[in-house]
Coordinates of C-alpha atoms in Angstrom, one line a residue:
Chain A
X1 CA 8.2 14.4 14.8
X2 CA 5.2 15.4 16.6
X3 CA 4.5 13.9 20.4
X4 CA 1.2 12.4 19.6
X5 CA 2.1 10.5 16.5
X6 CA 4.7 7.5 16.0
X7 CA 7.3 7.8 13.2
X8 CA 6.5 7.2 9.7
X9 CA 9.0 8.7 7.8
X10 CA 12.0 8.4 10.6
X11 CA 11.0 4.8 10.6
X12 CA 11.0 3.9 6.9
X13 CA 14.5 5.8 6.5
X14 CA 16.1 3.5 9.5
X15 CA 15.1 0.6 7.6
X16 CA 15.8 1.5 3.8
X17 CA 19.6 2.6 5.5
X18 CA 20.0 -0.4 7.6
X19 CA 18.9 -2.7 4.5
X20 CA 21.7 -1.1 2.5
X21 CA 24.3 -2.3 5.2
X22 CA 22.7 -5.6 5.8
X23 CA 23.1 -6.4 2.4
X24 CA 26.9 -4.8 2.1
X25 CA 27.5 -6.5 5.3
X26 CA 25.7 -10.0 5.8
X27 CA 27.1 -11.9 2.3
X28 CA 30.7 -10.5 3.6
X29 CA 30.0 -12.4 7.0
X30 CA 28.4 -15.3 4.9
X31 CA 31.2 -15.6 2.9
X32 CA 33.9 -15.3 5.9
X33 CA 32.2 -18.2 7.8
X34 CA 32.1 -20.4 4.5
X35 CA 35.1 -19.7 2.8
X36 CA 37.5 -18.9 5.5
X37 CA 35.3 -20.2 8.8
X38 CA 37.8 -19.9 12.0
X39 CA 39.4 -23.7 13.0
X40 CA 38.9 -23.4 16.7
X41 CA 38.0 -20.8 19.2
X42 CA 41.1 -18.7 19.6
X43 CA 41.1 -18.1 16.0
X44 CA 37.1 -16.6 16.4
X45 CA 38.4 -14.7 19.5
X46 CA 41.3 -13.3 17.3
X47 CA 39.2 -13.0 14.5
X48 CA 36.4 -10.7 16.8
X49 CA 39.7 -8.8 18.5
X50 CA 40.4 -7.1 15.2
X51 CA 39.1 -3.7 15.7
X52 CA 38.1 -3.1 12.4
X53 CA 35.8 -6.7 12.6
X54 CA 34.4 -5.2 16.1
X55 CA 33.0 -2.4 14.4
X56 CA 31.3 -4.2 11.7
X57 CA 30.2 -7.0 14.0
X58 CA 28.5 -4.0 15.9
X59 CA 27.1 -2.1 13.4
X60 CA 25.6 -5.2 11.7
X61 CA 24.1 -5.9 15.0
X62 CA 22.6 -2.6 16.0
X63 CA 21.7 -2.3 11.8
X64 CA 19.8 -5.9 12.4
X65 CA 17.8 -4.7 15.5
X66 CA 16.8 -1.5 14.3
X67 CA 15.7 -3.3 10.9
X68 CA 13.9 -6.1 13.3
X69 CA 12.5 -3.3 15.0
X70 CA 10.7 -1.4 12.1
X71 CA 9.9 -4.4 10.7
X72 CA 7.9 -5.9 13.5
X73 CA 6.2 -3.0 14.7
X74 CA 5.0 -2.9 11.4
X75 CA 3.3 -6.0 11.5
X76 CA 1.9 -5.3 14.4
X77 CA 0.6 -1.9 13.4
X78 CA -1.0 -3.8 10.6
X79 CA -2.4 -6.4 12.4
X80 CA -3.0 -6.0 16.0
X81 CA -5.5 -3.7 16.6
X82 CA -6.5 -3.7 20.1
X83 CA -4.4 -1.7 22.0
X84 CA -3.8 -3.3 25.1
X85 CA -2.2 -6.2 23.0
X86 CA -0.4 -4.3 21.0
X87 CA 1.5 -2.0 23.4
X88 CA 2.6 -5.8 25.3
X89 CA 3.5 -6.9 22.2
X90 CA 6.0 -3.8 21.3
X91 CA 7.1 -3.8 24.6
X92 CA 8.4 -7.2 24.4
X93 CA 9.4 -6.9 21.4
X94 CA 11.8 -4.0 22.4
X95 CA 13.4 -5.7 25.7
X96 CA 13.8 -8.9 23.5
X97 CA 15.6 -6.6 21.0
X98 CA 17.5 -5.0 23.6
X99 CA 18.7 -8.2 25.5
X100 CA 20.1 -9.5 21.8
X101 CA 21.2 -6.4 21.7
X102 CA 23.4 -6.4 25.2
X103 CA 24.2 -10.1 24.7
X104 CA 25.8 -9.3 21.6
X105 CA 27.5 -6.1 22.9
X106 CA 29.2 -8.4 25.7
X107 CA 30.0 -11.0 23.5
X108 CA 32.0 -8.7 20.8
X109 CA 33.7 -6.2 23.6
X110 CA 34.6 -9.3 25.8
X111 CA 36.4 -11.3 23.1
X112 CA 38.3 -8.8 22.3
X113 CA 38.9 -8.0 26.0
X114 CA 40.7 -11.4 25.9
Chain B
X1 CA -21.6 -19.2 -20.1
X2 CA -21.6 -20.2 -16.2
X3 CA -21.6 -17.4 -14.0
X4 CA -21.4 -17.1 -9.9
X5 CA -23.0 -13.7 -8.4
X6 CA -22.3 -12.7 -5.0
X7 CA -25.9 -12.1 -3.7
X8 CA -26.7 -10.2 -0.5
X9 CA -30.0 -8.4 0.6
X10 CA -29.2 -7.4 4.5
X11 CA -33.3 -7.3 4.6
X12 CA -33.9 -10.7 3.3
X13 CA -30.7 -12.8 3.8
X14 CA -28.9 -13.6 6.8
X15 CA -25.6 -14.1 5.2
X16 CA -24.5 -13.6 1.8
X17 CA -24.4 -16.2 -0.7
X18 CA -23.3 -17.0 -4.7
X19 CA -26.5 -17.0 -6.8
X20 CA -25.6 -19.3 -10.1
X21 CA -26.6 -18.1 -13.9
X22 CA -26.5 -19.4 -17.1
X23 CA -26.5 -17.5 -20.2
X24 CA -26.7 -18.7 -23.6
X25 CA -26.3 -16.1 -25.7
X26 CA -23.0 -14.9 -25.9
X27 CA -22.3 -12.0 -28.6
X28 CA -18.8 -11.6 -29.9
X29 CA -17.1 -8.8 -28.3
X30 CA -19.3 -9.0 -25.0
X31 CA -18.1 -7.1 -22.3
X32 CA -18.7 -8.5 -18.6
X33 CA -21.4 -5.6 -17.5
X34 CA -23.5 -6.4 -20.8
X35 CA -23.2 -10.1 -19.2
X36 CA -24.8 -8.9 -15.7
X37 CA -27.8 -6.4 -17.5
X38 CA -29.1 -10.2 -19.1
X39 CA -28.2 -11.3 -16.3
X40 CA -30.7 -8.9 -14.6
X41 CA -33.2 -9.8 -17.0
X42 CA -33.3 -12.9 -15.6
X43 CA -33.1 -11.4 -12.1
X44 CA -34.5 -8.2 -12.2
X45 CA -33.4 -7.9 -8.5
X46 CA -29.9 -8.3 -9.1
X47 CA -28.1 -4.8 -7.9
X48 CA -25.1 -3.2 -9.1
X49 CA -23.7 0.1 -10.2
X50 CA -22.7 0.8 -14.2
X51 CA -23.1 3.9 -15.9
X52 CA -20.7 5.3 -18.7
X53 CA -20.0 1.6 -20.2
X54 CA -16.7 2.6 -21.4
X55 CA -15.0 2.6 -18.8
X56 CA -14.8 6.5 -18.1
X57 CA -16.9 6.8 -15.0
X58 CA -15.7 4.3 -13.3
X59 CA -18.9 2.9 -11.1
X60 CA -18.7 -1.1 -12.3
X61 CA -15.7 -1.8 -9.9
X62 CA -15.9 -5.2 -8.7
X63 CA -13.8 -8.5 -8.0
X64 CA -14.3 -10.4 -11.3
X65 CA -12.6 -13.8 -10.8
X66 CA -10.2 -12.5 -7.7
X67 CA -9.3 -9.8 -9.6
X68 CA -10.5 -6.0 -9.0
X69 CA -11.6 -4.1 -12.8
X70 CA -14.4 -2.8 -14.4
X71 CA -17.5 -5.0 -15.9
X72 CA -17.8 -2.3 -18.4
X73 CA -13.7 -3.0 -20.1
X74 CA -13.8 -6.7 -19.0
X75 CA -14.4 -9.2 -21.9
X76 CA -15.8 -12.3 -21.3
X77 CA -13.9 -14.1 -23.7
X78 CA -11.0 -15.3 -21.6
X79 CA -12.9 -15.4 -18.5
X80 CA -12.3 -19.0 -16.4
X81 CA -15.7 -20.1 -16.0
X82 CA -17.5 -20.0 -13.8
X83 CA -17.2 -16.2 -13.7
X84 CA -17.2 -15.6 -10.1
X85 CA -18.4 -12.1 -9.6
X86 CA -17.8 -10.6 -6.1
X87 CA -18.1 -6.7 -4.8
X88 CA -14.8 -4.9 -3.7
X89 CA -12.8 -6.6 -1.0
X90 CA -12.7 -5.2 2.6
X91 CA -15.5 -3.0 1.7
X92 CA -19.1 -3.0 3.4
X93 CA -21.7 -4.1 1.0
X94 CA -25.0 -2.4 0.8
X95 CA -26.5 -5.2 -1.6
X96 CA -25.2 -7.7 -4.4
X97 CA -22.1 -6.0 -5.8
X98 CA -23.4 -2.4 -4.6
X99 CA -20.4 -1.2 -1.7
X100 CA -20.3 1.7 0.4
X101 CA -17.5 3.9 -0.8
X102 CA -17.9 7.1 1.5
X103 CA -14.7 5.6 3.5
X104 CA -12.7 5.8 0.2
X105 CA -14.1 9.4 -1.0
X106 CA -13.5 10.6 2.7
X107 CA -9.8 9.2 2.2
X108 CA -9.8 11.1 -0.8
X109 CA -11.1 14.5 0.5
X110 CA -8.7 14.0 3.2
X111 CA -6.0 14.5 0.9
X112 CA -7.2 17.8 -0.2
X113 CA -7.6 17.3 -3.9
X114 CA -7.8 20.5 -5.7
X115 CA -4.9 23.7 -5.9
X116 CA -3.6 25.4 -2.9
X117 CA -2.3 28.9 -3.9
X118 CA -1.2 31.6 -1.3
X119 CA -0.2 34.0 -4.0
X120 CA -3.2 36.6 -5.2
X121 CA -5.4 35.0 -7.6
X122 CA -3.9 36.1 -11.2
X123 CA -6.0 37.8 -13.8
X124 CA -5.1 34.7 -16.5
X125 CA -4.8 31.3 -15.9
X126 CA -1.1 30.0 -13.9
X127 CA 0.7 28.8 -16.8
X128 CA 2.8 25.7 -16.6
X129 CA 5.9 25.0 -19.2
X130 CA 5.1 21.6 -21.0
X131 CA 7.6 19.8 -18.9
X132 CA 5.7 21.3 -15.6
X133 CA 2.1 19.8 -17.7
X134 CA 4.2 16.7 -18.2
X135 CA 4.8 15.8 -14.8
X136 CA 1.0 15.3 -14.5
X137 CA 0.9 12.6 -16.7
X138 CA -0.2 8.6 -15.3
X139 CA -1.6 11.2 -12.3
X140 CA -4.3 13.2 -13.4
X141 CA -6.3 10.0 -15.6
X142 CA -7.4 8.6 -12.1
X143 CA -11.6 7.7 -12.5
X144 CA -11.3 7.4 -8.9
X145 CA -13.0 3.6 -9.5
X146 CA -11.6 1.9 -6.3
X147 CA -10.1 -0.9 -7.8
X148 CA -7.0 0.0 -6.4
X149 CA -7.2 0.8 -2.6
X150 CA -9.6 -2.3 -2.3
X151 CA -7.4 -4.2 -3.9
X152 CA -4.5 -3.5 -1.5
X153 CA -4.2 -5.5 1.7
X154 CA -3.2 -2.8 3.9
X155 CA -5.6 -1.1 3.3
X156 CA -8.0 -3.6 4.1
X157 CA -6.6 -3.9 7.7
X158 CA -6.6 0.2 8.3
X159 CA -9.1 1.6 5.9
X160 CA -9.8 4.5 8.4
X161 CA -6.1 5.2 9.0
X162 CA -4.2 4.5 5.7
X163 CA -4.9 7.0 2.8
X164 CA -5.2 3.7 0.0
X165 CA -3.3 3.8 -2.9
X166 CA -5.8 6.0 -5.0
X167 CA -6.1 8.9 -2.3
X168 CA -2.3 9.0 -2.3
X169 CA -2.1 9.1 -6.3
X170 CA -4.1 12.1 -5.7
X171 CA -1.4 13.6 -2.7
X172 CA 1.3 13.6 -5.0
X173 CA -0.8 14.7 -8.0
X174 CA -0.9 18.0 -6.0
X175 CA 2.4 17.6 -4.6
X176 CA 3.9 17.4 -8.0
X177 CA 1.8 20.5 -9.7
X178 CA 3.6 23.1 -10.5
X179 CA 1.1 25.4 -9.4
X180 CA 0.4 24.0 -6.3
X181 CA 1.7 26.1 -3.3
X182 CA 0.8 23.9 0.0
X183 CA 3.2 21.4 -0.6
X184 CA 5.0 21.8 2.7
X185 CA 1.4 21.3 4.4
X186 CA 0.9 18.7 2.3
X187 CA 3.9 16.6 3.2
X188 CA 3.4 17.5 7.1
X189 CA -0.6 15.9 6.7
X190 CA 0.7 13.0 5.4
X191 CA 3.9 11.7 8.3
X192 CA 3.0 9.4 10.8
X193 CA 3.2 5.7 10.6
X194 CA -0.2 5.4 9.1
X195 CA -1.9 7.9 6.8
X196 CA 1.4 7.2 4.3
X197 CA 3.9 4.7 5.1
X198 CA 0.9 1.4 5.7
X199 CA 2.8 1.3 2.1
X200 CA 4.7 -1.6 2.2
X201 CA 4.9 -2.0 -2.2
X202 CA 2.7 -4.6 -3.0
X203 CA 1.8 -3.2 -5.8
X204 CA -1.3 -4.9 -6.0
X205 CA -2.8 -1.3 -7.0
X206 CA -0.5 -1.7 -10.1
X207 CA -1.6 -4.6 -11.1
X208 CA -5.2 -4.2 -11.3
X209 CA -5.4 -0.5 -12.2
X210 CA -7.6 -0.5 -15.3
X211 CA -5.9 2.8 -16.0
X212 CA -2.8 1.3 -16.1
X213 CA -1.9 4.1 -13.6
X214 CA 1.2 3.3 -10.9
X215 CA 0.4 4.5 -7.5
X216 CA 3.2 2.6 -6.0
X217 CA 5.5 4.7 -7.8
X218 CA 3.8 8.0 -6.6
X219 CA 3.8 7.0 -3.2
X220 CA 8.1 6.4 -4.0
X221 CA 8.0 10.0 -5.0
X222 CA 5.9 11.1 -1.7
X223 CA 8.3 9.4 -0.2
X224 CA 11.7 10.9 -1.6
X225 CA 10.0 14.5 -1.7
X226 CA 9.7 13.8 2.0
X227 CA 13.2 12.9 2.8
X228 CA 14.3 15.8 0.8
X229 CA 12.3 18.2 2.2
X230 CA 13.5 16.8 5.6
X231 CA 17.2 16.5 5.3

C-alpha cells in the first residue's frame, strides 16, 4: 500500500473475511442466547470463562469492528466530501470503535478472571 | 401518445423544465428516437444526440422513464405514458438531453484501453487459442453508450475519482487478454479506495446495459485477479 493512498483492496479483503465469520459466528450466538440463554449471571460468567467461548467472543468482536470500520468509512468516502468533516467523522468513528472495542475486551477477560 | 421532455437551454432558461408533446401518429414497431425526430418536427429546437439508429453507435443514451437505454432499441409500445424523457443522471447537461461526456471518456482513457506489449513487435499478428478469444466475450461488445456508469450511484457521488462501471469493463477487458503484457501495471493503477473498490454491487449497470453486458461481474474478476496477484 502506498503512503499517499488509503486501502482499497486491504480494505475490501478485511470485510469479505470478517463477513464469512460473522455469518459462521453470529447465528451460533443467536442460537445459544435463544435456545440455551444462561438462567442467571453466574451461569453467563461460566459460560464467558470457557476458553474456547472467550476466543470466539473476541474474534467476533474484533471481526464486528473491523467490518463496522470498512463499512462506515465507506459511507463516508461516498458521501462526505469536504474534508474537514470527513477526517472528524473517521476519527470518531475509530475511538468509538475502539472504546467498544476495550469495553468488550474488559468485559470478556474479567469474567473469566472471576 | 403523451410524452414529457426534459428541456434546458443554459442561454434561455434559468432552470430546466419538462416540455409536454403529443403525438398522434403512432406506427407499429416505433422505436422511442423515431418518437423524438416528430417530436422535433414539432419543435425543431428540441436537441439530442442519435446517429446509427440501431443501436450500434451508441449516442441516444438517455433516462427514458427512470431507466437509462437507448431511444434508438426502445419501443414505444410498453412505455407507461407519459413517456418521461430525461438526459443521463449525475451528468452535466449542455442542452435538452445533450450531456457532457468528456468526464466518462477521460475515465475511460484513464484505463488505458488498447494492448500493452513489452515483447518486440512480431512479424504476424499475436495469436490467441480460441479459449484465450473466448475469454473476450460479454467484454469487448461495449458501444461505450454511458448507460451504465450514469446509471450507478457511486459513481454519481465520485465521478472524478471512481472509474464507473464501463471504464472498468474496459480494465479487465485488457486485464483478461491474453496478449496483453501490462497487467501488473494495470492492477497497481487501479488500488486505492476509489478508482476501483467505490464498487459496492449494485448492479444497476447490469440492469440497464442495453448490451446485456455484466460489468459487475468484471469488476469480481478485477477484484480476485487482485487478491491473487497479491497473496
Amino acid at each position: 500500500m502506498s503512503l499517499r493512498r488509503a486501502s482499497g483492496l486491504r480494505a475490501w479483503v478485511v470485510q469479505r473475511v470478517s463477513a464469512v465469520y460473522l455469518l459462521l459466528f453470529t447465528p451460533l450466538l443467536v442460537g445459544k442466547f435463544l435456545f440455551y440463554p444462561p438462567p442467571d449471571h453466574t451461569a453467563w460468567v461460566q459460560w464467558v470463562s470457557n476458553r474456547w467461548v472467550a476466543i470466539g467472543l473476541l474474534l467476533f468482536f474484533v471481526a464486528l469492528l473491523m467490518h463496522a470500520w470498512v463499512g462506515v468509512r465507506d459511507i463516508l468516502i461516498d458521501y462526505v466530501h469536504p474534508l474537514g468533516a470527513r477526517v472528524l467523522l473517521l476519527t470518531l468513528l475509530a475511538f468509538g470503535l475502539l472504546g467498544c472495542g476495550f469495553w468488550a475486551l474488559d468485559i470478556v477477560l474479567h469474567a473469566g478472571a472471576h | 401518445m403523451k410524452f414529457r421532455i426534459y428541456r434546458y437551454d443554459p442561454d434561455k432558461d434559468t432552470a430546466p423544465y419538462m416540455q409536454p408533446f403529443v403525438l398522434n401518429h403512432i406506427r407499429p414497431g416505433m422505436m422511442l428516437r423515431d418518437a423524438l425526430l416528430e417530436i422535433k418536427k414539432i419543435d425543431e429546437t428540441l436537441s439530442f444526440r442519435h446517429s446509427c439508429g440501431e443501436g450500434v453507435c451508441g449516442s441516444d443514451g438517455m433516462n427514458i422513464n427512470g431507466r437509462n437505454g437507448l431511444a434508438c432499441i426502445t419501443p414505444l409500445k410498453g412505455l407507461r405514458e407519459p413517456v418521461e424523457v430525461r438526459p443521463f443522471p449525475g451528468m452535466p447537461v449542455i442542452r435538452d438531453l445533450v450531456v457532457d461526456m468528456s468526464g466518462f471518456y477521460r475515465q475511460y482513457r484513464a484505463v488505458k484501453p488498447y494492448l500493452t506489449r513489452r515483447d518486440p513487435e512480431p512479424e504476424v499478428e499475436v495469436l490467441q487459442s480460441p479459449e484465450e478469444r473466448e475469454r473476450l466475450d460479454g467484454l469487448y461488445e461495449c458501444i461505450l453508450c454511458g448507460c451504465c456508469s450514469t446509471a450507478c450511484p457511486s459513481y454519481w457521488w465520485n465521478p472524478d475519482k471512481y472509474l464507473g462501471p464501463a471504464a472498468l469493463l474496459q480494465a479487465w477487458r485488457f486485464l483478461a487478454d491474453s496478449r496483453d503484457q501490462a497487467g501488473e501495471a494495470r492492477l497497481d493503477a487501479l488500488d486505492g479506495p476509489y478508482r476501483l473498490f467505490r464498487c459496492h454491487t449494485i448492479m444497476s449497470c447490469v440492469e440497464v446495459c442495453p448490451k446485456a453486458l455484466n460489468p459487475t461481474r468484471a469488476i469480481g474478476q478485477i477484484k480476485r485477479l487482485m487478491l491473487d496477484k497479491s497473496v
